[in-house]
Amino acid sequence: MSARIQDVAREAGVSTATVSRALRGLPNVSDQTRTTVSRVADQLGYVISRSASRLATGRTLAIAVIAPFIERWFFAQAVAAIEGELRQSGFDALLVGLAQPDGSAREPFQADALKGRVDGIVVLTVPLTGRELDDLRGLHLPTIFVGAAVPGAMSVRIDDVAASRVATRHLLELGHRRIAYVGGDPRQPINFTAPADRRAGWMASLREAGIEPDPRWDVPGHFTAAAGARAARELLALPEPPTAIFCASDEMAFGVLAAARERGIRVPEQLSVIGIDGHEFAELVGLTTVVQPVAGQGALAARMVLEALRDERERGQEHVVLPTHLALRDTTSSAIT
Amino acid sequence: MSARIQDVAREAGVSTATVSRALRGLPNVSDQTRTTVSRVADQLGYVISRSASRLATGRTLAIAVIAPFIERWFFAQAVAAIEGELRQSGFDALLVGLAQPDGSAREPFQADALKGRVDGIVVLTVPLTGRELDDLRGLHLPTIFVGAAVPGAMSVRIDDVAASRVATRHLLELGHRRIAYVGGDPRQPINFTAPADRRAGWMASLREAGIEPDPRWDVPGHFTAAAGARAARELLALPEPPTAIFCASDEMAFGVLAAARERGIRVPEQLSVIGIDGHEFAELVGLTTVVQPVAGQGALAARMVLEALRDERERGQEHVVLPTHLALRDTTSSAIT
DNA sequence: CTGTTAGCGCTTTCAC
DNA sequence: GTGAAAGCGCTAACAG
């Protein structure tokens, strides 16, 4: 149905080889010829067949973007940025989620299903098992991780420990002593270091301030607002409830704020709340938070895989750490002593 | 580097044709043979070359998912659902955004860049120009629109006029007379009917109640929280401000709520607010809203393209309208008269 | 039930 | 600067 390279060649009075060269901007084609070919090509509405091209070159011009939950804020932001960057460079973004149809657990990640389908891979803070990780490496494709540093591959992330310390210290400086942490799932899968690192930063900061964190101050929030709210209810029901809650994500912080409101606890007068992310709504509701560049990490990661594709030699294992900053707003204030 | 069908054939002592048939589960292969072939195949770590397969069959086993803004709530939810559905059926999800690198206007959509790259297309409420739409049709691929009914193609959506009437009538029944509408951009591109339809529903409901909508009650909210907040500030500064604000999306409603808080206006006592969507946070903050099935629309759309791919004959132009429902919460109450 | 054999449409040496 | 021709790895008749 569609025009093929043959048709263009015939119509332009040249060989298919010349058409190929002309259209791809390769050298050794006279301007004359190139012009003619281009004209004929779009006269015929000719578009290179990606399939044929892929088969002939072995390059797919596609990058896989792997995310556990596409619908969540962090991932949606990152995916959008990655897609934009890829598109701009003429690459296809092959989106691969890991959610089960029923939404329950996550699906095992089949690395070699990607074999031959993409030229590179961007992995967004996915908790991968050692086996999955090995298979991924077995692909021998430029791979970059966003949100966690994985040995043997490139990565873009923030310093989660540091970000967490900034948040915790901010609360300490305000005079808080009973500072709770609402984080991810307690069972920490390999390669999903953010929650663990953030918890570590919280703990370390407290200890440095001479405070031994009460185990009851450490509650899982599963990185969702609903679970954050549950966590807060639990915390606020303690005999001696915390005066400040540090959440490992803004979404959980929103949940905490809702739970506080529901109990009639005023923020920040009676309870300080701080998050991590820089979610659009954080500004809206005045949530104090440690802002991380989410789109920035995604865009950079995309550029880095593309770069690695270019410099085959330098298939580096670069690890980039992007800065974060504290956005002071209205949900934190001095502790009432 | 990787094993090819030849290798498997040789090793298994059969022809490549048999390997192909065996591995794809086609009939006319003895169980005996199929077993052997499968075993040999994964012994060798053989994976069908998608590129070669595509070239030979003309089928890509990929579906394009086109969205204007992947990072926004509605689109992220829909994309996630679509991706899941496609993956489950062994299809690749080729994500195509329309955002400019600089994030400003949207990029012109190049339909024929998709030529030969996908078997079908899911378009998420993208404002397409007539030209773009024509090009899209020119691809002759099963195409489905989510969020708008486009003649000549399939679609899945909600009844925006009806949803809007439900919201507006709810406010009317509570006794409100000055009901504002915070919607999308005033310039309505073709094929982006939701904002226009929602406005129409609002207008019609008011008129039926004998109220002539004041033009100043109709403010653009650009479907973002920030713009929603701006819209609310504008409305609340009117000499006779509305007693209720209906937002065409929950995100805009969150903005309105924030603006109200910032002005010290109590919701729902002094101002009622209602949205459309069923955003995760709506429940959290008690926003009354008209809930629409976002993931549901996405999943269904995906299933419908796949179905159309199967039943070549019946390449229908089915238009499915999914139901919505009012979720009564805490941001609406009787007007103080 | 299985093998042979043309392609699918492009890219890429190697000649000229 | 351009053309001829041999693949890329699989699939789909067709023959047996």
Short mmCIF file of N, CA and C in Angstrom, two decimals, chain A residues 1-3 44-52 54-55 60-62 69-73 76-77 79-80 83-84 87-88 90-101 107 112-113 115-117 138-140 224-226 229 251 254-256 258 261 279-281 284-286, chain B residues 1-3 44-52 54-55 60-62 69-73 76-77 79-80 83-84 87-88 90-101 107 112-113 115-117 138-140 224-226 229 251 254-256 258 261 279-281 284-286:
data_model
loop_
_atom_site.label_atom_id
_atom_site.label_comp_id
_atom_site.label_asym_id
_atom_site.label_seq_id
_atom_site.Cartn_x
_atom_site.Cartn_y
_atom_site.Cartn_z
N MET A 1 0.83 -1.21 0.00
CA MET A 1 0.00 0.00 0.00
C MET A 1 0.87 1.27 0.00
N SER A 2 1.79 1.27 0.91
CA SER A 2 2.63 2.45 1.06
C SER A 2 3.81 2.41 0.09
N ALA A 3 4.38 3.57 -0.14
CA ALA A 3 5.54 3.63 -1.06
C ALA A 3 6.75 2.98 -0.41
N LEU A 44 5.71 11.12 -2.84
CA LEU A 44 5.11 9.80 -2.74
C LEU A 44 4.67 9.47 -1.31
N GLY A 45 4.93 10.39 -0.42
CA GLY A 45 4.58 10.15 0.97
C GLY A 45 5.39 9.01 1.54
N TYR A 46 6.60 8.90 1.07
CA TYR A 46 7.44 7.78 1.51
C TYR A 46 7.97 7.99 2.92
N VAL A 47 7.89 6.96 3.71
CA VAL A 47 8.45 6.98 5.06
C VAL A 47 9.28 5.70 5.21
N ILE A 48 10.50 5.85 5.70
CA ILE A 48 11.34 4.67 5.90
C ILE A 48 10.62 3.63 6.74
N SER A 49 10.71 2.40 6.34
CA SER A 49 10.11 1.33 7.12
C SER A 49 11.04 1.02 8.29
N ARG A 50 10.53 1.34 9.47
CA ARG A 50 11.35 1.12 10.66
C ARG A 50 11.70 -0.36 10.80
N SER A 51 10.76 -1.20 10.47
CA SER A 51 11.00 -2.63 10.64
C SER A 51 12.16 -3.09 9.77
N ALA A 52 12.12 -2.70 8.52
CA ALA A 52 13.17 -3.12 7.60
C ALA A 52 14.50 -2.53 8.03
N ARG A 54 15.37 -1.63 10.98
CA ARG A 54 15.83 -2.30 12.18
C ARG A 54 16.51 -3.61 11.85
N LEU A 55 15.88 -4.34 10.99
CA LEU A 55 16.43 -5.65 10.65
C LEU A 55 17.79 -5.51 9.99
N THR A 60 17.28 -0.37 16.89
CA THR A 60 15.83 -0.23 16.93
C THR A 60 15.35 1.21 17.02
N LEU A 61 16.24 2.09 17.43
CA LEU A 61 15.86 3.48 17.67
C LEU A 61 14.74 3.56 18.71
N ALA A 62 14.80 2.67 19.64
CA ALA A 62 13.81 2.67 20.72
C ALA A 62 14.52 2.43 22.05
N PHE A 69 5.08 1.78 38.72
CA PHE A 69 3.73 2.36 38.72
C PHE A 69 3.73 3.62 37.89
N ILE A 70 3.17 3.55 36.73
CA ILE A 70 3.18 4.71 35.85
C ILE A 70 2.25 5.79 36.36
N GLU A 71 1.22 5.38 37.09
CA GLU A 71 0.19 6.33 37.48
C GLU A 71 0.58 7.20 38.66
N ARG A 72 1.66 6.86 39.34
CA ARG A 72 2.01 7.68 40.50
C ARG A 72 2.82 8.89 40.11
N TRP A 73 2.68 9.90 40.91
CA TRP A 73 3.25 11.20 40.60
C TRP A 73 4.71 11.14 40.13
N ALA A 76 5.09 9.36 36.78
CA ALA A 76 4.47 10.07 35.67
C ALA A 76 5.34 11.25 35.25
N GLN A 77 5.86 11.97 36.23
CA GLN A 77 6.73 13.11 35.93
C GLN A 77 7.97 12.66 35.18
N VAL A 79 8.56 9.80 33.57
CA VAL A 79 8.27 9.20 32.27
C VAL A 79 8.03 10.30 31.23
N ALA A 80 7.28 11.31 31.62
CA ALA A 80 6.99 12.39 30.69
C ALA A 80 8.28 13.05 30.21
N GLU A 83 10.24 10.64 27.93
CA GLU A 83 9.59 10.52 26.61
C GLU A 83 9.93 11.74 25.76
N GLY A 84 9.83 12.90 26.35
CA GLY A 84 10.11 14.12 25.59
C GLY A 84 11.52 14.13 25.05
N ARG A 87 11.88 11.50 22.25
CA ARG A 87 11.19 11.90 21.02
C ARG A 87 12.02 12.94 20.26
N GLN A 88 12.55 13.86 21.04
CA GLN A 88 13.34 14.92 20.44
C GLN A 88 14.54 14.36 19.68
N GLY A 90 14.49 11.49 18.19
CA GLY A 90 14.04 10.52 17.20
C GLY A 90 13.94 9.10 17.71
N PHE A 91 13.93 8.94 19.01
CA PHE A 91 13.81 7.60 19.57
C PHE A 91 12.39 7.33 20.04
N ASP A 92 12.00 6.08 19.94
CA ASP A 92 10.71 5.68 20.46
C ASP A 92 10.84 5.36 21.94
N ALA A 93 9.81 5.70 22.67
CA ALA A 93 9.77 5.35 24.10
C ALA A 93 8.86 4.15 24.26
N LEU A 94 9.46 3.05 24.63
CA LEU A 94 8.69 1.83 24.85
C LEU A 94 8.40 1.72 26.33
N LEU A 95 7.15 1.94 26.68
CA LEU A 95 6.80 1.99 28.09
C LEU A 95 6.53 0.59 28.64
N VAL A 96 7.20 0.27 29.72
CA VAL A 96 7.00 -1.04 30.33
C VAL A 96 6.66 -0.88 31.80
N GLY A 97 5.46 -1.21 32.15
CA GLY A 97 5.05 -1.14 33.54
C GLY A 97 5.26 -2.49 34.19
N LEU A 98 5.07 -2.54 35.49
CA LEU A 98 5.27 -3.81 36.18
C LEU A 98 4.04 -4.19 37.00
N ALA A 99 3.02 -3.35 36.90
CA ALA A 99 1.83 -3.62 37.69
C ALA A 99 1.09 -4.83 37.15
N GLN A 100 0.58 -5.64 38.05
CA GLN A 100 -0.24 -6.76 37.66
C GLN A 100 -1.57 -6.22 37.15
N PRO A 101 -2.23 -6.99 36.30
CA PRO A 101 -3.57 -6.58 35.86
C PRO A 101 -4.47 -6.27 37.05
N GLU A 107 4.61 -7.61 38.78
CA GLU A 107 4.90 -8.70 37.88
C GLU A 107 6.41 -8.94 37.85
N ASP A 112 14.72 -10.44 29.21
CA ASP A 112 15.05 -10.81 27.85
C ASP A 112 13.88 -10.73 26.88
N ALA A 113 12.73 -10.33 27.42
CA ALA A 113 11.64 -10.02 26.50
C ALA A 113 12.01 -8.76 25.72
N LYS A 115 15.01 -8.20 24.59
CA LYS A 115 16.13 -8.52 23.69
C LYS A 115 15.78 -8.16 22.24
N GLY A 116 16.59 -7.33 21.68
CA GLY A 116 16.37 -6.98 20.28
C GLY A 116 15.25 -5.99 20.03
N ARG A 117 14.61 -5.55 21.11
CA ARG A 117 13.49 -4.64 20.91
C ARG A 117 13.85 -3.20 21.19
N GLY A 138 22.56 -9.04 31.38
CA GLY A 138 22.83 -10.00 30.32
C GLY A 138 22.45 -9.48 28.94
N LEU A 139 21.62 -8.47 28.93
CA LEU A 139 21.20 -7.89 27.66
C LEU A 139 22.34 -7.11 27.01
N HIS A 140 23.27 -6.67 27.83
CA HIS A 140 24.40 -5.88 27.35
C HIS A 140 23.95 -4.64 26.59
N THR A 224 1.91 6.21 49.38
CA THR A 224 0.62 6.69 48.90
C THR A 224 0.00 7.58 49.97
N ALA A 225 -0.88 8.46 49.55
CA ALA A 225 -1.52 9.38 50.48
C ALA A 225 -2.38 8.62 51.48
N ALA A 226 -3.10 7.64 50.99
CA ALA A 226 -3.99 6.89 51.87
C ALA A 226 -3.19 6.20 52.97
N ALA A 229 -1.96 8.62 55.49
CA ALA A 229 -2.99 9.01 56.45
C ALA A 229 -3.11 7.95 57.53
N GLU A 251 3.32 12.87 48.73
CA GLU A 251 2.01 12.24 48.71
C GLU A 251 1.65 11.69 50.09
N PHE A 254 0.65 14.52 52.31
CA PHE A 254 -0.72 14.98 52.11
C PHE A 254 -1.67 14.12 52.94
N GLY A 255 -1.38 12.85 52.97
CA GLY A 255 -2.19 11.94 53.77
C GLY A 255 -2.10 12.30 55.25
N VAL A 256 -0.91 12.61 55.67
CA VAL A 256 -0.69 12.97 57.07
C VAL A 256 -1.47 14.25 57.40
N ALA A 258 -4.11 15.35 56.00
CA ALA A 258 -5.54 15.04 56.03
C ALA A 258 -5.91 14.38 57.35
N ARG A 261 -6.01 16.96 60.11
CA ARG A 261 -7.22 17.79 60.01
C ARG A 261 -8.41 17.03 60.58
N HIS A 279 6.07 18.12 44.96
CA HIS A 279 4.84 17.84 44.22
C HIS A 279 4.13 19.16 43.94
N GLU A 280 3.43 19.20 42.84
CA GLU A 280 2.71 20.42 42.46
C GLU A 280 1.82 20.92 43.58
N PHE A 281 1.16 19.99 44.27
CA PHE A 281 0.23 20.38 45.31
C PHE A 281 0.91 20.83 46.60
N LEU A 284 0.74 24.39 46.73
CA LEU A 284 -0.66 24.76 46.88
C LEU A 284 -1.11 24.71 48.33
N VAL A 285 -0.76 23.66 49.01
CA VAL A 285 -1.22 23.51 50.39
C VAL A 285 -0.20 24.02 51.39
N GLY A 286 0.90 24.55 50.87
CA GLY A 286 1.89 25.12 51.77
C GLY A 286 2.73 24.09 52.50
N MET B 1 25.42 -12.40 17.90
CA MET B 1 25.65 -12.71 19.30
C MET B 1 24.57 -13.64 19.85
N SER B 2 23.35 -13.23 19.58
CA SER B 2 22.23 -13.98 20.11
C SER B 2 21.88 -15.15 19.18
N ALA B 3 21.21 -16.12 19.74
CA ALA B 3 20.81 -17.28 18.93
C ALA B 3 19.74 -16.88 17.92
N LEU B 44 19.10 -22.38 24.45
CA LEU B 44 19.96 -21.45 23.72
C LEU B 44 19.64 -19.99 24.07
N GLY B 45 18.63 -19.81 24.88
CA GLY B 45 18.24 -18.44 25.22
C GLY B 45 17.69 -17.71 23.99
N TYR B 46 17.06 -18.48 23.14
CA TYR B 46 16.55 -17.88 21.91
C TYR B 46 15.29 -17.06 22.15
N VAL B 47 15.26 -15.90 21.55
CA VAL B 47 14.07 -15.05 21.60
C VAL B 47 13.79 -14.59 20.17
N ILE B 48 12.55 -14.72 19.75
CA ILE B 48 12.19 -14.30 18.40
C ILE B 48 12.64 -12.86 18.14
N SER B 49 13.21 -12.61 17.01
CA SER B 49 13.60 -11.24 16.67
C SER B 49 12.37 -10.48 16.21
N ARG B 50 12.00 -9.53 17.05
CA ARG B 50 10.81 -8.76 16.73
C ARG B 50 10.98 -8.05 15.38
N SER B 51 12.15 -7.56 15.13
CA SER B 51 12.39 -6.82 13.89
C SER B 51 12.13 -7.69 12.68
N ALA B 52 12.73 -8.86 12.70
CA ALA B 52 12.57 -9.75 11.56
C ALA B 52 11.12 -10.16 11.41
N ARG B 54 8.52 -8.58 12.42
CA ARG B 54 7.73 -7.44 11.93
C ARG B 54 7.84 -7.32 10.42
N LEU B 55 9.06 -7.41 9.97
CA LEU B 55 9.28 -7.21 8.54
C LEU B 55 8.56 -8.29 7.74
N THR B 60 3.36 -5.16 13.84
CA THR B 60 4.40 -4.67 14.75
C THR B 60 4.20 -5.15 16.17
N LEU B 61 2.97 -5.56 16.50
CA LEU B 61 2.65 -5.91 17.88
C LEU B 61 2.92 -4.73 18.81
N ALA B 62 2.66 -3.57 18.29
CA ALA B 62 2.83 -2.37 19.11
C ALA B 62 1.64 -1.44 18.87
N PHE B 69 -0.17 15.49 27.65
CA PHE B 69 0.64 15.69 28.85
C PHE B 69 0.66 14.40 29.65
N ILE B 70 1.74 13.70 29.61
CA ILE B 70 1.81 12.43 30.30
C ILE B 70 1.85 12.64 31.81
N GLU B 71 2.37 13.78 32.23
CA GLU B 71 2.60 13.99 33.65
C GLU B 71 1.35 14.37 34.43
N ARG B 72 0.28 14.71 33.73
CA ARG B 72 -0.91 15.11 34.48
C ARG B 72 -1.73 13.90 34.90
N TRP B 73 -2.43 14.10 35.97
CA TRP B 73 -3.15 13.01 36.61
C TRP B 73 -3.98 12.17 35.66
N ALA B 76 -1.78 10.22 33.20
CA ALA B 76 -0.95 9.20 33.84
C ALA B 76 -1.80 7.98 34.19
N GLN B 77 -3.00 8.23 34.73
CA GLN B 77 -3.88 7.12 35.08
C GLN B 77 -4.25 6.32 33.85
N VAL B 79 -2.81 6.23 30.85
CA VAL B 79 -1.66 5.59 30.21
C VAL B 79 -1.29 4.31 30.96
N ALA B 80 -1.30 4.39 32.28
CA ALA B 80 -0.94 3.22 33.08
C ALA B 80 -1.89 2.06 32.77
N GLU B 83 -1.26 0.74 29.20
CA GLU B 83 -0.01 -0.04 29.13
C GLU B 83 -0.22 -1.43 29.71
N GLY B 84 -0.88 -1.49 30.84
CA GLY B 84 -1.11 -2.79 31.47
C GLY B 84 -1.88 -3.73 30.57
N ARG B 87 0.33 -4.80 27.57
CA ARG B 87 1.38 -5.74 27.97
C ARG B 87 0.80 -7.14 28.16
N GLN B 88 -0.35 -7.16 28.79
CA GLN B 88 -0.99 -8.44 29.05
C GLN B 88 -1.29 -9.19 27.76
N GLY B 90 0.59 -8.94 25.13
CA GLY B 90 1.83 -9.11 24.38
C GLY B 90 2.12 -7.96 23.41
N PHE B 91 1.45 -6.85 23.62
CA PHE B 91 1.71 -5.71 22.75
C PHE B 91 2.63 -4.69 23.42
N ASP B 92 3.42 -4.03 22.63
CA ASP B 92 4.26 -2.96 23.14
C ASP B 92 3.45 -1.67 23.19
N ALA B 93 3.71 -0.88 24.20
CA ALA B 93 3.08 0.43 24.30
C ALA B 93 4.10 1.48 23.87
N LEU B 94 3.84 2.09 22.75
CA LEU B 94 4.73 3.13 22.25
C LEU B 94 4.16 4.48 22.70
N LEU B 95 4.84 5.09 23.63
CA LEU B 95 4.31 6.32 24.23
C LEU B 95 4.70 7.54 23.40
N VAL B 96 3.71 8.32 23.05
CA VAL B 96 3.99 9.51 22.26
C VAL B 96 3.37 10.72 22.95
N GLY B 97 4.22 11.60 23.44
CA GLY B 97 3.72 12.81 24.06
C GLY B 97 3.69 13.93 23.03
N LEU B 98 3.13 15.03 23.40
CA LEU B 98 3.04 16.13 22.46
C LEU B 98 3.64 17.40 23.02
N ALA B 99 4.19 17.29 24.24
CA ALA B 99 4.75 18.47 24.88
C ALA B 99 6.04 18.89 24.18
N GLN B 100 6.21 20.17 24.06
CA GLN B 100 7.45 20.70 23.52
C GLN B 100 8.55 20.50 24.54
N PRO B 101 9.77 20.44 24.07
CA PRO B 101 10.87 20.37 25.03
C PRO B 101 10.79 21.47 26.08
N GLU B 107 3.46 20.31 20.45
CA GLU B 107 4.12 20.03 19.20
C GLU B 107 3.07 19.59 18.16
N ASP B 112 2.07 10.52 10.25
CA ASP B 112 2.70 9.50 9.43
C ASP B 112 4.09 9.11 9.90
N ALA B 113 4.53 9.74 10.98
CA ALA B 113 5.76 9.23 11.61
C ALA B 113 5.46 7.87 12.22
N LYS B 115 3.61 5.65 10.72
CA LYS B 115 3.39 4.69 9.65
C LYS B 115 4.32 3.48 9.78
N GLY B 116 3.73 2.33 9.84
CA GLY B 116 4.53 1.11 9.89
C GLY B 116 5.17 0.84 11.23
N ARG B 117 4.89 1.70 12.20
CA ARG B 117 5.53 1.48 13.49
C ARG B 117 4.60 0.88 14.52
N GLY B 138 -5.53 8.81 7.59
CA GLY B 138 -4.82 8.34 6.41
C GLY B 138 -3.95 7.12 6.68
N LEU B 139 -3.69 6.91 7.97
CA LEU B 139 -2.87 5.75 8.34
C LEU B 139 -3.65 4.45 8.17
N HIS B 140 -4.97 4.56 8.22
CA HIS B 140 -5.84 3.39 8.11
C HIS B 140 -5.51 2.35 9.16
N THR B 224 -5.22 22.95 35.51
CA THR B 224 -4.15 22.78 36.50
C THR B 224 -4.59 23.43 37.81
N ALA B 225 -4.00 22.96 38.89
CA ALA B 225 -4.36 23.48 40.20
C ALA B 225 -3.98 24.96 40.32
N ALA B 226 -2.82 25.29 39.82
CA ALA B 226 -2.37 26.67 39.92
C ALA B 226 -3.32 27.62 39.20
N ALA B 229 -6.50 28.00 41.08
CA ALA B 229 -6.37 28.94 42.19
C ALA B 229 -6.50 30.38 41.67
N GLU B 251 -8.29 18.68 39.90
CA GLU B 251 -7.06 19.43 40.12
C GLU B 251 -7.35 20.93 40.21
N PHE B 254 -8.82 21.67 43.56
CA PHE B 254 -7.84 21.78 44.64
C PHE B 254 -7.26 23.19 44.67
N GLY B 255 -7.06 23.73 43.51
CA GLY B 255 -6.57 25.09 43.42
C GLY B 255 -7.57 26.07 44.02
N VAL B 256 -8.83 25.85 43.72
CA VAL B 256 -9.88 26.71 44.24
C VAL B 256 -9.92 26.63 45.76
N ALA B 258 -7.54 25.89 47.74
CA ALA B 258 -6.36 26.56 48.29
C ALA B 258 -6.57 28.08 48.30
N ARG B 261 -8.93 29.06 51.10
CA ARG B 261 -8.26 28.98 52.38
C ARG B 261 -7.40 30.23 52.58
N HIS B 279 -10.15 12.14 41.63
CA HIS B 279 -8.72 12.12 41.92
C HIS B 279 -8.49 11.50 43.29
N GLU B 280 -7.38 10.83 43.44
CA GLU B 280 -7.04 10.19 44.70
C GLU B 280 -7.15 11.17 45.87
N PHE B 281 -6.72 12.39 45.67
CA PHE B 281 -6.71 13.36 46.75
C PHE B 281 -8.09 13.93 47.05
N LEU B 284 -9.29 12.37 50.01
CA LEU B 284 -8.46 12.79 51.12
C LEU B 284 -8.89 14.14 51.69
N VAL B 285 -9.18 15.08 50.81
CA VAL B 285 -9.53 16.41 51.30
C VAL B 285 -11.04 16.61 51.38
N GLY B 286 -11.77 15.54 51.09
CA GLY B 286 -13.22 15.63 51.20
C GLY B 286 -13.88 16.43 50.10
#
